[in-house]
mmCIF file of C-alpha atoms in Angstrom:
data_model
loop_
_atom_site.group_PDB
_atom_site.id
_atom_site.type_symbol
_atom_site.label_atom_id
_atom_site.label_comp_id
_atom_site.label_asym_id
_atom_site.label_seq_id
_atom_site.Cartn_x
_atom_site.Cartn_y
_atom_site.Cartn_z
ATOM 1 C CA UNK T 28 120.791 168.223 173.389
ATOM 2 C CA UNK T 29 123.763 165.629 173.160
ATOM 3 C CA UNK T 30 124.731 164.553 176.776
ATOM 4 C CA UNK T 31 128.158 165.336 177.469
ATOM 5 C CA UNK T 32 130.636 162.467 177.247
ATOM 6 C CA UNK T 33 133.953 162.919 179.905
ATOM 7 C CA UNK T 34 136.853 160.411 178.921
ATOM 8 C CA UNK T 35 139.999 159.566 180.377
ATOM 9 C CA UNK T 36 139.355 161.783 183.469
ATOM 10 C CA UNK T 37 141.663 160.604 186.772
ATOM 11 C CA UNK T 38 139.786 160.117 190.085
ATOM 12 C CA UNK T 39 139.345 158.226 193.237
ATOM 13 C CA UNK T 40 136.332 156.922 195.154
ATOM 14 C CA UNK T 41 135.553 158.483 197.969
ATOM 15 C CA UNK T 42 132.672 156.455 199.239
ATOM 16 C CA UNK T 43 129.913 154.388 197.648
ATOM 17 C CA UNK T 44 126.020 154.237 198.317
ATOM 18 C CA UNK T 45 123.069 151.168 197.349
ATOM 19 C CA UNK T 46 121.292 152.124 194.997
ATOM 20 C CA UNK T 47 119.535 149.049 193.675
ATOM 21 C CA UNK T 48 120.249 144.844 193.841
ATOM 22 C CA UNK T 49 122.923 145.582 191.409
ATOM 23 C CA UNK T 50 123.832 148.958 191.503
ATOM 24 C CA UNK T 51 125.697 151.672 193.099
ATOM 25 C CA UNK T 52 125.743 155.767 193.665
ATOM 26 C CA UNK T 53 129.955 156.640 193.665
ATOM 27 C CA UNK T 54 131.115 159.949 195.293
ATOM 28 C CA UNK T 55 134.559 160.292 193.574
ATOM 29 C CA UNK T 56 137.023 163.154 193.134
ATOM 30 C CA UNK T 57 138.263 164.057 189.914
ATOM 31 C CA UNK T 58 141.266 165.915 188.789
ATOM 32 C CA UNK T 59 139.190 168.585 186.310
ATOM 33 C CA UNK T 60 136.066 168.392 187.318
ATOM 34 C CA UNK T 61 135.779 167.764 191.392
ATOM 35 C CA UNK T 62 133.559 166.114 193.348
ATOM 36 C CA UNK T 63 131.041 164.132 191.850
ATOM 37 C CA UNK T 64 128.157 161.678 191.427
ATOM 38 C CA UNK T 65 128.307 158.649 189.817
ATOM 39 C CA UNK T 66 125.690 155.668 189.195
ATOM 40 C CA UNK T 67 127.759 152.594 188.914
ATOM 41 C CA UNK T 68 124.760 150.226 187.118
ATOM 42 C CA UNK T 69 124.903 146.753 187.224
ATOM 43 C CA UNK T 70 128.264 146.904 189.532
ATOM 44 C CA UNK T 71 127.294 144.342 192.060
ATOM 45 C CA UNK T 72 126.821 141.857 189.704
ATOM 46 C CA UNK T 73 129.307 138.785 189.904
ATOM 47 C CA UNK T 74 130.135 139.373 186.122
ATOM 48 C CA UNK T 75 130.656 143.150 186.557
ATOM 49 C CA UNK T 76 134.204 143.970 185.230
ATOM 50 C CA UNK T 77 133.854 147.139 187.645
ATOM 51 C CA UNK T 78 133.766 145.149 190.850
ATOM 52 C CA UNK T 79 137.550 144.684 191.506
ATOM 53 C CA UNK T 80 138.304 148.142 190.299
ATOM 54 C CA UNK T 81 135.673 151.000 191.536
ATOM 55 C CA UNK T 82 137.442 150.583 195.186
ATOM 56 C CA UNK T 83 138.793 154.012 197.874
ATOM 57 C CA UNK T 84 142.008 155.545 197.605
ATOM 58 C CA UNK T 85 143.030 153.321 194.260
ATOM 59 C CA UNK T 86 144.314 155.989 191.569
ATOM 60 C CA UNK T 87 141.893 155.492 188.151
ATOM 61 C CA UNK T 88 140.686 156.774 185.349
ATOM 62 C CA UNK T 89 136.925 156.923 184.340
ATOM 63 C CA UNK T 90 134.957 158.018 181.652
ATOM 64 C CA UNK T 91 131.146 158.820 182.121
ATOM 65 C CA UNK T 92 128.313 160.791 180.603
ATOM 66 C CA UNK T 93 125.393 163.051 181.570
ATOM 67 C CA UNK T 94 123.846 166.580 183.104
ATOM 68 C CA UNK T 95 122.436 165.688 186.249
ATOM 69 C CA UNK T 96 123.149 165.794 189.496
ATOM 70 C CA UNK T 97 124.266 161.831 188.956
ATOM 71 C CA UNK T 98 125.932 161.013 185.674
ATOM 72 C CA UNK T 99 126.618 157.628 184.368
ATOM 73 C CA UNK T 100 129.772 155.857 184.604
ATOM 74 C CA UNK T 101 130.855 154.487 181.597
ATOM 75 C CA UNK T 102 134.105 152.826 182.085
ATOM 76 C CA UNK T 103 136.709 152.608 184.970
ATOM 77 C CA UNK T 104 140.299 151.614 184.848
ATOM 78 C CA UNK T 105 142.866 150.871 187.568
ATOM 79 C CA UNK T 106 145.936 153.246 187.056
ATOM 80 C CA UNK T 107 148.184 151.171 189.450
ATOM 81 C CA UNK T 108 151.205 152.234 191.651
ATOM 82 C CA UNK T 109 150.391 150.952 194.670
ATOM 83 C CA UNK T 110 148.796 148.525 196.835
ATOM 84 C CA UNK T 111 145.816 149.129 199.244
ATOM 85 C CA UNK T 112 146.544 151.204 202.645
ATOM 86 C CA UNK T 113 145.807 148.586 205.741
ATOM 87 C CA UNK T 114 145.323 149.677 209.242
ATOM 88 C CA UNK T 115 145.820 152.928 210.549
ATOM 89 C CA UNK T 116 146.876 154.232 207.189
ATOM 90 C CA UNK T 117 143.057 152.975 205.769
ATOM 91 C CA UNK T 118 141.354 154.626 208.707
ATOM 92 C CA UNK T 119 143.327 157.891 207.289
ATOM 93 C CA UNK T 120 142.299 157.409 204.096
ATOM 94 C CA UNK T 121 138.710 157.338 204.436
ATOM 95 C CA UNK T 122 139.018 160.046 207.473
ATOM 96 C CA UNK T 123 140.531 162.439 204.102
ATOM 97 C CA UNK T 124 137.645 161.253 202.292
ATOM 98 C CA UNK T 125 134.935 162.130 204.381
ATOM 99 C CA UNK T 126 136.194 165.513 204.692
ATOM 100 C CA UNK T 127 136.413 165.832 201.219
ATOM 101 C CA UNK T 128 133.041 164.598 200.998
ATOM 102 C CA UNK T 129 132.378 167.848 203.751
ATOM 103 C CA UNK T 130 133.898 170.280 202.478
ATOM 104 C CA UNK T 131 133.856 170.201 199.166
ATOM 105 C CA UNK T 132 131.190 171.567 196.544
ATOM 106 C CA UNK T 133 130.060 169.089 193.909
ATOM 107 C CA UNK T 134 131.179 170.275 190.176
ATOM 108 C CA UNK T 135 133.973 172.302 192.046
ATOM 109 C CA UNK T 136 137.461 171.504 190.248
ATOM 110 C CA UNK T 137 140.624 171.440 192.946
ATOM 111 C CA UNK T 138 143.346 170.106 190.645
ATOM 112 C CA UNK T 139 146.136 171.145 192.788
ATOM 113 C CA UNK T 140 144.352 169.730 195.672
ATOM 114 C CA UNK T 141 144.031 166.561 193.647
ATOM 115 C CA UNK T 142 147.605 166.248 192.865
ATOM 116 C CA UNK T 143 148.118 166.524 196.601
ATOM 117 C CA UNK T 144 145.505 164.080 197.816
ATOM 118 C CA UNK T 145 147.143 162.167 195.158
ATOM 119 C CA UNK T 146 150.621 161.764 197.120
ATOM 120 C CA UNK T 147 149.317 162.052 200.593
ATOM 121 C CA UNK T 148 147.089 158.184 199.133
ATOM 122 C CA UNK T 149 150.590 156.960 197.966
ATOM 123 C CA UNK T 150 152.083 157.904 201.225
ATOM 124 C CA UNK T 151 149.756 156.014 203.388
ATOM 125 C CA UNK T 152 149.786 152.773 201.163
ATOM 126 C CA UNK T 153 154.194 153.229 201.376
ATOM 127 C CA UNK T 154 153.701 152.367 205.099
ATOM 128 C CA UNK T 155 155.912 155.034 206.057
ATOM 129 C CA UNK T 156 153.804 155.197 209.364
ATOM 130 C CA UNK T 157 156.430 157.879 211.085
ATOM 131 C CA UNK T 158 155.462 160.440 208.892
ATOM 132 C CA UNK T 159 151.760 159.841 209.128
ATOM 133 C CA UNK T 160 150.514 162.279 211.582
ATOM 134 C CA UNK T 161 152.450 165.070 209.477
ATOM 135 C CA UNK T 162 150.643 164.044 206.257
ATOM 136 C CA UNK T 163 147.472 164.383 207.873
ATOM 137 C CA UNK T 164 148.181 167.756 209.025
ATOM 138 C CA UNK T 165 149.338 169.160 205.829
ATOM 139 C CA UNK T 166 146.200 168.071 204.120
ATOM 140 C CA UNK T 167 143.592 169.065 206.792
ATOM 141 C CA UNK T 168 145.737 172.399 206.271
ATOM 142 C CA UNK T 169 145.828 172.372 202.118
ATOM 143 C CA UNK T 170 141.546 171.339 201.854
ATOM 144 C CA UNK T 171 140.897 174.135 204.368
ATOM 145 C CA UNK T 172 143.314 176.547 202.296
ATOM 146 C CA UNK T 173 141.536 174.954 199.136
ATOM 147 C CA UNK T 174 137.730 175.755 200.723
ATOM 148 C CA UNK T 175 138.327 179.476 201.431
ATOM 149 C CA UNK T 176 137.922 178.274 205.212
ATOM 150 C CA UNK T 177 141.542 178.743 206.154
ATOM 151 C CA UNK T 178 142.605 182.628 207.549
ATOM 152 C CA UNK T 179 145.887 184.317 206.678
ATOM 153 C CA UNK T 180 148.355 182.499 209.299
ATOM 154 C CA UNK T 181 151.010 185.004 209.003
ATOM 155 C CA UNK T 182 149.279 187.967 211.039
ATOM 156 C CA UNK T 183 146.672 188.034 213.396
ATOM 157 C CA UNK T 184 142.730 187.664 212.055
ATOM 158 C CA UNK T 185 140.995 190.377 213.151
ATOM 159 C CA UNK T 186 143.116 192.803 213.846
ATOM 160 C CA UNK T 187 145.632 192.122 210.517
ATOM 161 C CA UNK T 188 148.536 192.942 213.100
ATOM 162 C CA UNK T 189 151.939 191.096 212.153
ATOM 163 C CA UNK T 190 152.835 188.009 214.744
ATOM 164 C CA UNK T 191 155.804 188.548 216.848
ATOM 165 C CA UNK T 192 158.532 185.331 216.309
ATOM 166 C CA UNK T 193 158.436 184.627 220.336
ATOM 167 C CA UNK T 194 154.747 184.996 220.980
ATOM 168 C CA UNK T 195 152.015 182.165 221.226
ATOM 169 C CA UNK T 196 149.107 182.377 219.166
ATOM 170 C CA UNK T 197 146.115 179.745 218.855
ATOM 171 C CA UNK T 198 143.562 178.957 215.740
ATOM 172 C CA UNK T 199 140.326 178.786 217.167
ATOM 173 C CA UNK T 200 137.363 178.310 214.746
ATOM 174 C CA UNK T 201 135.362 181.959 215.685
ATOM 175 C CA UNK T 202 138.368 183.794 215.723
ATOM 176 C CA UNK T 203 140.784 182.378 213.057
ATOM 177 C CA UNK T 204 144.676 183.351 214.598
ATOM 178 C CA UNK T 205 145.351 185.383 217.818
ATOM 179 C CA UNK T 206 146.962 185.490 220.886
ATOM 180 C CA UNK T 207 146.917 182.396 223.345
ATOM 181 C CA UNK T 208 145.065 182.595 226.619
ATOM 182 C CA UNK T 209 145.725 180.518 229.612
ATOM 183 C CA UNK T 210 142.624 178.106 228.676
ATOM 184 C CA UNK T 211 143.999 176.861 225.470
ATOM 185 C CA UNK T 212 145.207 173.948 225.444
ATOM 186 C CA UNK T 213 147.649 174.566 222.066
ATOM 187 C CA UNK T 214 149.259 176.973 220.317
ATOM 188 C CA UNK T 215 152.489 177.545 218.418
ATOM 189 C CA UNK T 216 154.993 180.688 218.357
ATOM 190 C CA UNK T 217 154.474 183.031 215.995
ATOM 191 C CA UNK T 218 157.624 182.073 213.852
ATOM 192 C CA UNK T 219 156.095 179.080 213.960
ATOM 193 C CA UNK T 220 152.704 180.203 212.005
ATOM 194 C CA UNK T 221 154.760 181.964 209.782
ATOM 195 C CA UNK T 222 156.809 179.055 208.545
ATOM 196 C CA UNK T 223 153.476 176.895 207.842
ATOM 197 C CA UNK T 224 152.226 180.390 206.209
ATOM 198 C CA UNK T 225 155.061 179.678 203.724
ATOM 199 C CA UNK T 226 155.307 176.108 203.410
ATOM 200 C CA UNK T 227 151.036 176.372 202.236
ATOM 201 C CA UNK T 228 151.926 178.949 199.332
ATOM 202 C CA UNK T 229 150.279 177.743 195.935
ATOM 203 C CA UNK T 230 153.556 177.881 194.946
ATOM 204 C CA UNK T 231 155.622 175.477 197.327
ATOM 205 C CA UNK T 232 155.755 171.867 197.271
ATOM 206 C CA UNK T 233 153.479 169.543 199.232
ATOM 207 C CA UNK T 234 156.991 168.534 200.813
ATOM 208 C CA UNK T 235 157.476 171.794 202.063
ATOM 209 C CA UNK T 236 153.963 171.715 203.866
ATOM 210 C CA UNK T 237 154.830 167.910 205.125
ATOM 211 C CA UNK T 238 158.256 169.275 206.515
ATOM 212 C CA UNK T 239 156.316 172.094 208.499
ATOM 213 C CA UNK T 240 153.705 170.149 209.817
ATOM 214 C CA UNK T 241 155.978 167.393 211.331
ATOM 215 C CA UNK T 242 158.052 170.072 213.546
ATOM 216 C CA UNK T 243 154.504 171.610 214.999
ATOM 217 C CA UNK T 244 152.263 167.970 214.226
ATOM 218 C CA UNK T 245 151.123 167.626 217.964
ATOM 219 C CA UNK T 246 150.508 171.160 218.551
ATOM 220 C CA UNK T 247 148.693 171.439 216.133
ATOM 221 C CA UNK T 248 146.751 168.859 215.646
ATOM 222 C CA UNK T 249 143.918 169.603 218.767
ATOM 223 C CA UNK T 250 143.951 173.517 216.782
ATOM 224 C CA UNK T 251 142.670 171.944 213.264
ATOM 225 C CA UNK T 252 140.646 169.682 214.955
ATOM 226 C CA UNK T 253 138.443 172.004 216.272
ATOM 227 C CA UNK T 254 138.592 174.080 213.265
ATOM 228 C CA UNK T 255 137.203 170.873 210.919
ATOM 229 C CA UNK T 256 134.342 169.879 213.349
ATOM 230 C CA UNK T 257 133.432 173.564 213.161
ATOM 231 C CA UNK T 258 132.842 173.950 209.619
ATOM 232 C CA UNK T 259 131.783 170.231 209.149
ATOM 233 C CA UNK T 260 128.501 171.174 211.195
ATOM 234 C CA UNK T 261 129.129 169.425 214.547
ATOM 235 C CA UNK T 262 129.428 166.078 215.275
ATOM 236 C CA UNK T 263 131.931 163.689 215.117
ATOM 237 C CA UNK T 264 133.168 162.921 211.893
ATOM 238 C CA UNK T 265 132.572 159.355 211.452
ATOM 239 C CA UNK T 266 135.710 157.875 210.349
ATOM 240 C CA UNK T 267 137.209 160.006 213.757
ATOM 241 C CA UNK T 268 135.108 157.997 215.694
ATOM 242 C CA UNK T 269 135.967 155.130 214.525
ATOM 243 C CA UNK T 270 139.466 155.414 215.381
ATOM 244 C CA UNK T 271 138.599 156.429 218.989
ATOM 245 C CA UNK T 272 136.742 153.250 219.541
ATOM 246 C CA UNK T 273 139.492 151.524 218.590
ATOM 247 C CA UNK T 274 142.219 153.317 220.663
ATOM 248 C CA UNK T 275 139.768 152.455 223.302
ATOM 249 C CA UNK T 276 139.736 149.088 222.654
#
């Protein structure tokens, strides 16, 4: 059987594993084919052409071959556009890609999701730090939309009724969207949810979602949190850790 040969094919690393002296296991995300594994050989080597290039949230283009569950990377080329995200902006970044890495099936293609990841990368490297909360928010939104793990939030989850403009609802992870009770410590008006209902359509822009999210961005941030660590498993994602130690600090 001829192994199958993928050219041209855009991605980004999300996160890269030893394999050997000289090699490396890539987790990137491609535009037509999703999440994948990737042996990098040789790519520690001082004469490696890939070592300046196979770096995170860098726009590329690869080409690689095989049927495994790890295929071989044949070439990698930096696309360009923008420079390298410092700060809190590269805390972001990897935070988005470990919950790629979380949520999302290997072999799974998300090209709209990729388009948006994508911009949200470009954002964070443009150092527009006001809008950065908001950006996170739309995305944790868009990959839970993309995962079949976000519910409907224009009515109520389990009992389908409408939402009412002037009353508070909450997303909590067992329950998906209903009415706020005095021990949550979040919600947002019903009108509210409806307008991020809207601005999430496949058919809106990812402007549309980033203009929602930044009226509603504290709200809702505590609401989404809970809903990721939920469906992650438990535990403290890594890269959110990370960033509490050094608010602490």
């Amino acid at each position: 059987m001829a192994t199958r040969r993928i050219t041209d094919e855009p991605a980004f690393v999300l996160h890269r594993y030893d394999w050997s002296e000289t090699s490396l296991i890539l987790e990137v995300f491609t535009r037509h084919h999703g999440r994948l594994a990737l042996a990098a050989k040789g790519v520690k080597r001082p004469t490696s052409n890939f070592r300046p290039v196979l770096l995170p949230l860098q726009p590329l283009r690869l080409a690689y071959g095989g049927e495994g569950e790890v295929r071989t990377l044949k070439s990698a080329e930096w696309v360009g556009g923008h420079v390298m995200p410092t700060g809190e902006s590269l805390l972001s970044g990897y935070y988005l890609n470990e919950l790629l890495i979380r949520l999302l099936a290997r072999d799974d293609p998300h090209p709209a999701l990729f388009d948006i990841y994508a911009q949200v990368v470009s954002l964070l490297a443009s150092e527009h730090g006001e809008v950065l909360q908001a950006a996170l928010r739309a995305f944790e939104l868009l990959l839970l939309r993309e995962a079949g793990l976000l519910p409907a939030l224009d009515m109520q989850t389990l009992t389908l009724s409408p939402l009412d403009a002037r009353t508070a609802y909450c997303l909590v992870p067992e329950w998906g969207l209903r009415l706020a009770q005095a021990q949550d410590r979040s919600s947002l008006l019903g009108a509210q949810w409806r307008d991020l209902h809207a601005a999430l359509a496949p058919e809106a822009s990812f402007l549309n979602a980033l203009r929602a999210c930044a009226a509603v961005a504290s709200e809702l941030k505590p609401q989404l949190r809970a809903l990721l660590h939920y469906h992650c498993g438990g535990g403290t994602l890594r890269t959110r850790q990370l960033m509490m130690d050094l608010q602490n600090l």
